[in-house]
Tab-separated table of C-alpha atoms in Angstrom:
chain	number	residue	atom	x	y	z
A	1	MET	CA	98.260	120.392	77.836
A	2	GLU	CA	96.254	120.222	74.614
A	3	LYS	CA	96.140	117.107	72.436
A	4	GLY	CA	98.440	118.649	69.833
A	5	ASP	CA	101.021	119.851	72.369
A	6	VAL	CA	102.387	116.375	73.134
A	7	THR	CA	103.819	113.646	70.915
A	8	GLY	CA	102.953	110.123	72.005
A	9	VAL	CA	106.055	107.917	71.996
A	10	ILE	CA	105.867	104.136	72.262
A	11	LEU	CA	109.196	102.521	73.130
A	12	VAL	CA	109.624	99.366	71.044
A	13	GLY	CA	113.323	98.604	71.432
A	14	GLY	CA	113.095	96.030	74.217
A	15	LYS	CA	114.545	92.559	73.656
A	16	SER	CA	111.942	90.600	75.696
A	17	ARG	CA	114.739	88.324	76.953
A	18	ARG	CA	112.909	87.025	80.011
A	19	MET	CA	109.739	86.398	78.016
A	20	GLY	CA	111.539	84.582	75.221
A	21	ARG	CA	109.328	86.121	72.514
A	22	ASP	CA	108.269	89.592	71.436
A	23	LYS	CA	106.140	90.970	74.279
A	24	ALA	CA	104.657	93.701	72.098
A	25	PHE	CA	102.564	91.163	70.194
A	26	LEU	CA	101.387	88.980	73.064
A	27	GLU	CA	97.600	89.035	73.039
A	28	VAL	CA	95.311	89.777	75.973
A	29	ALA	CA	91.604	89.347	75.274
A	30	GLY	CA	92.366	89.018	71.575
A	31	LYS	CA	94.386	92.221	71.244
A	32	PRO	CA	98.195	92.616	71.170
A	33	LEU	CA	99.686	94.553	74.083
A	34	PHE	CA	101.236	97.023	71.639
A	35	GLN	CA	97.864	97.730	70.066
A	36	ARG	CA	96.346	98.457	73.483
A	37	VAL	CA	98.918	101.186	74.064
A	38	LEU	CA	98.663	102.440	70.475
A	39	GLU	CA	94.883	102.870	70.593
A	40	LEU	CA	95.096	104.887	73.812
A	41	PHE	CA	97.816	107.087	72.333
A	42	GLN	CA	95.930	107.651	69.081
A	43	GLU	CA	92.922	108.791	71.104
A	44	SER	CA	95.079	111.052	73.264
A	45	PHE	CA	97.647	112.645	70.932
A	46	SER	CA	97.656	114.099	67.419
A	47	ARG	CA	100.993	112.467	66.602
A	48	VAL	CA	102.299	109.050	67.643
A	49	VAL	CA	105.777	107.707	66.890
A	50	LEU	CA	107.719	104.553	67.766
A	51	ALA	CA	111.249	104.724	69.144
A	52	GLY	CA	113.850	101.977	68.795
A	53	GLY	CA	113.496	98.451	67.523
A	54	ALA	CA	113.338	96.984	64.047
A	55	PRO	CA	110.910	98.952	61.830
A	56	GLU	CA	109.725	95.818	60.020
A	57	ARG	CA	108.095	94.550	63.225
A	58	PHE	CA	105.542	97.345	62.944
A	59	ALA	CA	105.296	97.682	59.172
A	60	GLY	CA	101.553	97.087	59.213
A	61	TYR	CA	100.833	100.085	61.433
A	62	ASP	CA	102.053	102.907	59.149
A	63	LEU	CA	103.794	104.751	61.986
A	64	PRO	CA	107.146	106.573	62.030
A	65	VAL	CA	109.858	104.436	63.654
A	66	LEU	CA	112.791	106.450	65.020
A	67	PRO	CA	116.077	104.519	65.298
A	68	ASP	CA	117.729	105.169	68.637
A	69	LEU	CA	120.471	107.792	68.630
A	70	TYR	CA	121.896	105.963	71.661
A	71	PRO	CA	120.895	102.311	71.176
A	72	GLY	CA	120.390	99.767	73.882
A	73	SER	CA	118.181	101.298	76.568
A	74	PRO	CA	114.768	102.878	77.182
A	75	LEU	CA	116.580	106.076	78.168
A	76	GLY	CA	118.094	106.192	74.689
A	77	GLY	CA	114.590	105.861	73.250
A	78	ILE	CA	113.333	108.730	75.383
A	79	TYR	CA	116.252	110.895	74.269
A	80	THR	CA	115.732	110.029	70.598
A	81	ALA	CA	112.021	110.819	70.638
A	82	LEU	CA	112.463	114.022	72.621
A	83	SER	CA	115.248	115.162	70.276
A	84	LEU	CA	113.211	114.602	67.119
A	85	ALA	CA	109.728	115.570	68.324
A	86	ASP	CA	108.077	118.626	66.812
A	87	THR	CA	106.346	119.293	70.131
A	88	GLU	CA	107.803	120.675	73.355
A	89	ALA	CA	106.712	117.570	75.259
A	90	VAL	CA	106.508	113.835	74.688
A	91	PHE	CA	104.547	111.252	76.608
A	92	VAL	CA	106.420	107.964	76.728
A	93	SER	CA	105.128	104.447	77.281
A	94	SER	CA	106.601	101.001	76.995
A	95	CYS	CA	104.879	98.904	74.327
A	96	ASP	CA	103.731	96.052	76.545
A	97	LEU	CA	101.240	97.407	79.086
A	98	PRO	CA	98.149	95.188	79.370
A	99	PHE	CA	96.015	97.890	81.005
A	100	PRO	CA	97.178	101.369	79.880
A	101	ASN	CA	95.024	103.847	81.734
A	102	ALA	CA	93.505	106.855	79.942
A	103	ALA	CA	92.569	108.677	83.157
A	104	VAL	CA	96.106	108.369	84.526
A	105	LEU	CA	97.580	109.556	81.221
A	106	ARG	CA	95.331	112.623	81.107
A	107	TYR	CA	96.043	113.474	84.718
A	108	LEU	CA	99.810	113.286	84.264
A	109	CYS	CA	99.598	115.567	81.225
A	110	SER	CA	97.496	118.051	83.197
A	111	LEU	CA	100.319	118.545	85.720
A	112	SER	CA	102.982	119.649	83.250
A	113	ASP	CA	102.939	123.417	83.784
A	114	GLY	CA	106.185	124.536	85.395
A	115	TYR	CA	107.851	121.125	85.250
A	116	ALA	CA	110.356	119.507	82.897
A	117	ALA	CA	108.953	116.051	83.617
A	118	VAL	CA	105.909	114.447	85.235
A	119	VAL	CA	106.599	110.965	86.571
A	120	PRO	CA	104.318	108.614	88.506
A	121	GLU	CA	105.519	106.688	91.519
A	122	THR	CA	104.413	103.301	92.814
A	123	PRO	CA	105.318	101.518	96.045
A	124	GLN	CA	108.144	99.928	94.010
A	125	GLY	CA	109.580	103.270	92.873
A	126	TYR	CA	109.482	105.533	89.828
A	127	GLU	CA	107.558	104.658	86.649
A	128	PRO	CA	109.784	106.423	84.082
A	129	LEU	CA	108.233	104.556	81.140
A	130	PHE	CA	104.721	105.983	81.486
A	131	ALA	CA	105.620	109.618	81.931
A	132	LEU	CA	105.804	113.056	80.336
A	133	TYR	CA	109.086	114.742	79.400
A	134	LYS	CA	109.902	118.157	77.922
A	135	LYS	CA	112.861	119.284	75.840
A	136	GLY	CA	114.518	120.784	78.908
A	137	CYS	CA	115.373	117.191	79.839
A	138	LEU	CA	117.544	116.635	76.768
A	139	GLU	CA	120.870	117.929	78.025
A	140	PRO	CA	120.977	116.038	81.341
A	141	ILE	CA	119.879	112.861	79.562
A	142	ARG	CA	122.550	113.327	76.877
A	143	LEU	CA	125.281	113.886	79.449
A	144	GLN	CA	124.238	110.768	81.335
A	145	LEU	CA	124.137	108.665	78.156
A	146	GLU	CA	127.578	109.964	77.184
A	147	ARG	CA	128.844	108.663	80.534
A	148	GLY	CA	127.473	105.239	79.666
A	149	ASP	CA	124.852	105.379	82.420
A	150	PHE	CA	121.524	104.057	81.113
A	151	CYS	CA	119.439	104.351	84.281
A	152	ALA	CA	116.106	105.814	83.189
A	153	TYR	CA	115.834	108.164	86.174
A	154	ALA	CA	119.337	108.925	87.507
A	155	TRP	CA	119.191	112.361	85.830
A	156	TYR	CA	115.977	113.458	87.584
A	157	PRO	CA	117.791	115.637	90.168
A	158	GLU	CA	119.059	117.818	87.305
A	159	VAL	CA	115.597	119.096	86.318
A	160	LYS	CA	112.316	120.050	87.958
A	161	VAL	CA	110.291	116.836	88.156
A	162	ARG	CA	106.707	116.537	89.353
A	163	LEU	CA	106.580	113.175	91.096
A	164	VAL	CA	103.038	111.832	91.411
A	165	PRO	CA	102.704	109.510	94.421
A	166	PRO	CA	100.555	106.372	94.503
A	167	GLY	CA	97.872	107.920	96.703
A	168	GLU	CA	97.329	110.709	94.221
A	169	LEU	CA	96.774	108.238	91.383
A	170	ALA	CA	94.752	105.656	93.303
A	171	PRO	CA	91.321	107.215	92.566
A	172	LEU	CA	92.132	107.001	88.840
A	173	ASP	CA	93.491	103.449	89.049
A	174	PRO	CA	91.440	101.680	91.715
A	175	ASP	CA	92.519	98.195	90.603
A	176	GLY	CA	96.183	99.164	90.590
A	177	THR	CA	96.730	97.882	87.048
A	178	ALA	CA	97.853	101.025	85.183
A	179	PHE	CA	101.536	100.137	85.456
A	180	CYS	CA	101.197	96.374	85.249
A	181	ASN	CA	104.199	94.893	83.454
A	182	ILE	CA	104.468	91.352	82.120
A	183	ASN	CA	108.039	90.045	81.919
A	184	THR	CA	107.931	86.253	82.136
A	185	PRO	CA	105.962	83.413	80.524
A	186	GLU	CA	104.559	82.565	83.961
A	187	GLN	CA	103.165	86.065	84.459
A	188	PHE	CA	101.669	86.044	80.979
A	189	ALA	CA	100.065	82.655	81.619
A	190	GLN	CA	98.415	84.072	84.741
A	191	LEU	CA	97.153	87.044	82.779
A	192	ALA	CA	95.907	84.950	79.862
A	193	ALA	CA	94.122	82.605	82.260
A	194	GLY	CA	92.082	85.538	83.526
A	195	THR	CA	93.055	87.502	86.594
A	196	GLY	CA	89.907	89.583	86.967
A	197	GLY	CA	91.716	92.648	85.698
A	198	ARG	CA	94.505	92.254	88.245
A	199	CYS	CA	98.198	92.347	87.520
A	200	PRO	CA	99.844	88.930	87.969
A	201	ALA	CA	102.234	88.632	90.857
A	202	GLY	CA	105.846	89.168	89.888
């Protein structure tokens, strides 16, 4: 897909409960995690929006902040952004990835023809929060949210999803850090201490 065909969506509604402070603004090598994702998205997409969360947290970035139509979950953020996007597709990321990977992002976008969603897999399972979704996903997501089910991927069987297995992504992510997620103070301390570009053990 072309740069202008996809809206970049950064999900900023998380509560960071296990971390105890706002993960989006934790710094790695002098740069907030949120800014690492934002810079990649600004290079990759013509339009970038934020979904969920308190707008004042990001007042200095001059970005649209979309309040969740179904508050309380990443799935609600995906639905909100997909509903309001001017483009057929959105690429979604959480706001707290230490090592967002441009090559992985481009590859996932390149697989979109004929699919409603393109979702990477890891040995731990789906990675629904670094993935591409099209407007054909809206109705199954809405129906699931209306049922009160906030699982980010339970609706996948309702649409045509291109699952991208770990082996397919490995050449683009040789260190295995593209989907690194930092949830606890201990993990962040490991990362801040210098892990050689590796994701701290969880």
